Amino acid sequence: MTQRISKSQHSKMQNVFIQFFKFFYLNIRILKIVAGGHGSTRG
């Protein structure tokens, strides 16, 4: 059984700008975690 998605969800997935800002937001979140010392970067 495949689950269909709505047209609005499909258009959000196809939107390049939304995908770019999601990617940028996640990168900033990851960098905050790593810079905060929770990564394996502590000496």
PDB file of N, CA and C in Angstrom:
ATOM      1  N   MET A   1       0.843  -1.186   0.000  1.00  0.00           N
ATOM      2  CA  MET A   1       0.000   0.000   0.000  1.00  0.00           C
ATOM      3  C   MET A   1       0.886   1.246   0.000  1.00  0.00           C
ATOM      4  N   THR A   2       0.695   2.084  -0.942  1.00  0.00           N
ATOM      5  CA  THR A   2       1.428   3.345  -0.958  1.00  0.00           C
ATOM      6  C   THR A   2       0.556   4.425  -0.353  1.00  0.00           C
ATOM      7  N   GLN A   3       1.231   5.338   0.320  1.00  0.00           N
ATOM      8  CA  GLN A   3       0.505   6.433   0.930  1.00  0.00           C
ATOM      9  C   GLN A   3       0.661   7.667   0.062  1.00  0.00           C
ATOM     10  N   ARG A   4      -0.440   8.216  -0.362  1.00  0.00           N
ATOM     11  CA  ARG A   4      -0.388   9.387  -1.230  1.00  0.00           C
ATOM     12  C   ARG A   4      -0.203  10.649  -0.407  1.00  0.00           C
ATOM     13  N   ILE A   5       0.457  11.600  -0.989  1.00  0.00           N
ATOM     14  CA  ILE A   5       0.654  12.882  -0.310  1.00  0.00           C
ATOM     15  C   ILE A   5      -0.227  13.918  -0.984  1.00  0.00           C
ATOM     16  N   SER A   6      -0.542  14.952  -0.244  1.00  0.00           N
ATOM     17  CA  SER A   6      -1.412  15.982  -0.798  1.00  0.00           C
ATOM     18  C   SER A   6      -0.636  16.863  -1.771  1.00  0.00           C
ATOM     19  N   LYS A   7      -1.370  17.644  -2.534  1.00  0.00           N
ATOM     20  CA  LYS A   7      -0.715  18.509  -3.520  1.00  0.00           C
ATOM     21  C   LYS A   7       0.129  19.581  -2.856  1.00  0.00           C
ATOM     22  N   SER A   8      -0.327  20.079  -1.692  1.00  0.00           N
ATOM     23  CA  SER A   8       0.452  21.124  -1.015  1.00  0.00           C
ATOM     24  C   SER A   8       1.771  20.547  -0.488  1.00  0.00           C
ATOM     25  N   GLN A   9       1.741  19.335   0.032  1.00  0.00           N
ATOM     26  CA  GLN A   9       2.980  18.700   0.492  1.00  0.00           C
ATOM     27  C   GLN A   9       3.908  18.432  -0.689  1.00  0.00           C
ATOM     28  N   HIS A  10       3.336  18.034  -1.807  1.00  0.00           N
ATOM     29  CA  HIS A  10       4.146  17.768  -2.986  1.00  0.00           C
ATOM     30  C   HIS A  10       4.809  19.047  -3.481  1.00  0.00           C
ATOM     31  N   SER A  11       4.076  20.153  -3.479  1.00  0.00           N
ATOM     32  CA  SER A  11       4.663  21.410  -3.944  1.00  0.00           C
ATOM     33  C   SER A  11       5.735  21.902  -2.983  1.00  0.00           C
ATOM     34  N   LYS A  12       5.567  21.633  -1.666  1.00  0.00           N
ATOM     35  CA  LYS A  12       6.610  22.003  -0.708  1.00  0.00           C
ATOM     36  C   LYS A  12       7.878  21.205  -0.966  1.00  0.00           C
ATOM     37  N   MET A  13       7.737  19.936  -1.300  1.00  0.00           N
ATOM     38  CA  MET A  13       8.909  19.103  -1.552  1.00  0.00           C
ATOM     39  C   MET A  13       9.616  19.520  -2.831  1.00  0.00           C
ATOM     40  N   GLN A  14       8.857  20.049  -3.792  1.00  0.00           N
ATOM     41  CA  GLN A  14       9.439  20.440  -5.065  1.00  0.00           C
ATOM     42  C   GLN A  14      10.054  21.831  -5.016  1.00  0.00           C
ATOM     43  N   ASN A  15       9.744  22.611  -3.966  1.00  0.00           N
ATOM     44  CA  ASN A  15      10.217  23.981  -3.895  1.00  0.00           C
ATOM     45  C   ASN A  15      11.690  24.018  -3.487  1.00  0.00           C
ATOM     46  N   VAL A  16      12.515  24.541  -4.359  1.00  0.00           N
ATOM     47  CA  VAL A  16      13.956  24.558  -4.131  1.00  0.00           C
ATOM     48  C   VAL A  16      14.319  25.485  -2.973  1.00  0.00           C
ATOM     49  N   PHE A  17      13.627  26.618  -2.856  1.00  0.00           N
ATOM     50  CA  PHE A  17      13.970  27.580  -1.815  1.00  0.00           C
ATOM     51  C   PHE A  17      13.680  27.016  -0.427  1.00  0.00           C
ATOM     52  N   ILE A  18      12.551  26.345  -0.280  1.00  0.00           N
ATOM     53  CA  ILE A  18      12.231  25.742   1.020  1.00  0.00           C
ATOM     54  C   ILE A  18      13.255  24.673   1.369  1.00  0.00           C
ATOM     55  N   GLN A  19      13.643  23.877   0.411  1.00  0.00           N
ATOM     56  CA  GLN A  19      14.638  22.836   0.657  1.00  0.00           C
ATOM     57  C   GLN A  19      15.986  23.449   1.035  1.00  0.00           C
ATOM     58  N   PHE A  20      16.346  24.547   0.372  1.00  0.00           N
ATOM     59  CA  PHE A  20      17.613  25.201   0.674  1.00  0.00           C
ATOM     60  C   PHE A  20      17.619  25.758   2.100  1.00  0.00           C
ATOM     61  N   PHE A  21      16.514  26.400   2.513  1.00  0.00           N
ATOM     62  CA  PHE A  21      16.482  26.960   3.860  1.00  0.00           C
ATOM     63  C   PHE A  21      16.413  25.866   4.921  1.00  0.00           C
ATOM     64  N   LYS A  22      15.761  24.757   4.624  1.00  0.00           N
ATOM     65  CA  LYS A  22      15.765  23.635   5.561  1.00  0.00           C
ATOM     66  C   LYS A  22      17.187  23.100   5.736  1.00  0.00           C
ATOM     67  N   PHE A  23      17.897  22.957   4.631  1.00  0.00           N
ATOM     68  CA  PHE A  23      19.272  22.479   4.672  1.00  0.00           C
ATOM     69  C   PHE A  23      20.153  23.423   5.486  1.00  0.00           C
ATOM     70  N   PHE A  24      20.002  24.725   5.258  1.00  0.00           N
ATOM     71  CA  PHE A  24      20.789  25.725   5.966  1.00  0.00           C
ATOM     72  C   PHE A  24      20.471  25.714   7.460  1.00  0.00           C
ATOM     73  N   TYR A  25      19.198  25.616   7.798  1.00  0.00           N
ATOM     74  CA  TYR A  25      18.769  25.588   9.195  1.00  0.00           C
ATOM     75  C   TYR A  25      19.338  24.363   9.920  1.00  0.00           C
ATOM     76  N   LEU A  26      19.297  23.216   9.268  1.00  0.00           N
ATOM     77  CA  LEU A  26      19.825  22.013   9.907  1.00  0.00           C
ATOM     78  C   LEU A  26      21.338  22.093  10.078  1.00  0.00           C
ATOM     79  N   ASN A  27      22.021  22.696   9.096  1.00  0.00           N
ATOM     80  CA  ASN A  27      23.467  22.865   9.229  1.00  0.00           C
ATOM     81  C   ASN A  27      23.806  23.734  10.426  1.00  0.00           C
ATOM     82  N   ILE A  28      23.068  24.817  10.611  1.00  0.00           N
ATOM     83  CA  ILE A  28      23.321  25.705  11.753  1.00  0.00           C
ATOM     84  C   ILE A  28      23.062  24.972  13.060  1.00  0.00           C
ATOM     85  N   ARG A  29      22.005  24.181  13.110  1.00  0.00           N
ATOM     86  CA  ARG A  29      21.718  23.420  14.333  1.00  0.00           C
ATOM     87  C   ARG A  29      22.831  22.438  14.642  1.00  0.00           C
ATOM     88  N   ILE A  30      23.336  21.748  13.640  1.00  0.00           N
ATOM     89  CA  ILE A  30      24.412  20.785  13.851  1.00  0.00           C
ATOM     90  C   ILE A  30      25.673  21.499  14.309  1.00  0.00           C
ATOM     91  N   LEU A  31      25.985  22.638  13.688  1.00  0.00           N
ATOM     92  CA  LEU A  31      27.176  23.384  14.080  1.00  0.00           C
ATOM     93  C   LEU A  31      27.071  23.877  15.520  1.00  0.00           C
ATOM     94  N   LYS A  32      25.874  24.289  15.950  1.00  0.00           N
ATOM     95  CA  LYS A  32      25.699  24.724  17.336  1.00  0.00           C
ATOM     96  C   LYS A  32      25.976  23.570  18.295  1.00  0.00           C
ATOM     97  N   ILE A  33      25.500  22.388  17.971  1.00  0.00           N
ATOM     98  CA  ILE A  33      25.702  21.228  18.843  1.00  0.00           C
ATOM     99  C   ILE A  33      27.182  20.879  18.917  1.00  0.00           C
ATOM    100  N   VAL A  34      27.843  20.865  17.774  1.00  0.00           N
ATOM    101  CA  VAL A  34      29.264  20.515  17.745  1.00  0.00           C
ATOM    102  C   VAL A  34      30.089  21.578  18.463  1.00  0.00           C
ATOM    103  N   ALA A  35      29.771  22.858  18.239  1.00  0.00           N
ATOM    104  CA  ALA A  35      30.510  23.938  18.881  1.00  0.00           C
ATOM    105  C   ALA A  35      30.242  23.981  20.379  1.00  0.00           C
ATOM    106  N   GLY A  36      29.086  23.480  20.802  1.00  0.00           N
ATOM    107  CA  GLY A  36      28.745  23.461  22.216  1.00  0.00           C
ATOM    108  C   GLY A  36      29.473  22.396  22.996  1.00  0.00           C
ATOM    109  N   GLY A  37      30.174  21.519  22.333  1.00  0.00           N
ATOM    110  CA  GLY A  37      30.974  20.521  23.020  1.00  0.00           C
ATOM    111  C   GLY A  37      30.358  19.153  23.070  1.00  0.00           C
ATOM    112  N   HIS A  38      29.245  18.943  22.412  1.00  0.00           N
ATOM    113  CA  HIS A  38      28.632  17.628  22.430  1.00  0.00           C
ATOM    114  C   HIS A  38      29.153  16.727  21.324  1.00  0.00           C
ATOM    115  N   GLY A  39      29.922  17.282  20.421  1.00  0.00           N
ATOM    116  CA  GLY A  39      30.535  16.460  19.400  1.00  0.00           C
ATOM    117  C   GLY A  39      31.813  15.867  19.959  1.00  0.00           C
ATOM    118  N   SER A  40      32.545  15.194  19.148  1.00  0.00           N
ATOM    119  CA  SER A  40      33.808  14.621  19.628  1.00  0.00           C
ATOM    120  C   SER A  40      34.956  15.561  19.354  1.00  0.00           C
ATOM    121  N   THR A  41      34.712  16.869  19.422  1.00  0.00           N
ATOM    122  CA  THR A  41      35.756  17.837  19.106  1.00  0.00           C
ATOM    123  C   THR A  41      36.463  18.347  20.355  1.00  0.00           C
ATOM    124  N   ARG A  42      36.015  17.904  21.525  1.00  0.00           N
ATOM    125  CA  ARG A  42      36.653  18.380  22.750  1.00  0.00           C
ATOM    126  C   ARG A  42      37.992  17.696  22.951  1.00  0.00           C
ATOM    127  N   GLY A  43      38.960  18.444  23.371  1.00  0.00           N
ATOM    128  CA  GLY A  43      40.274  17.874  23.525  1.00  0.00           C
ATOM    129  C   GLY A  43      40.608  17.480  24.852  1.00  0.00           C
TER     130      GLY A  43
END
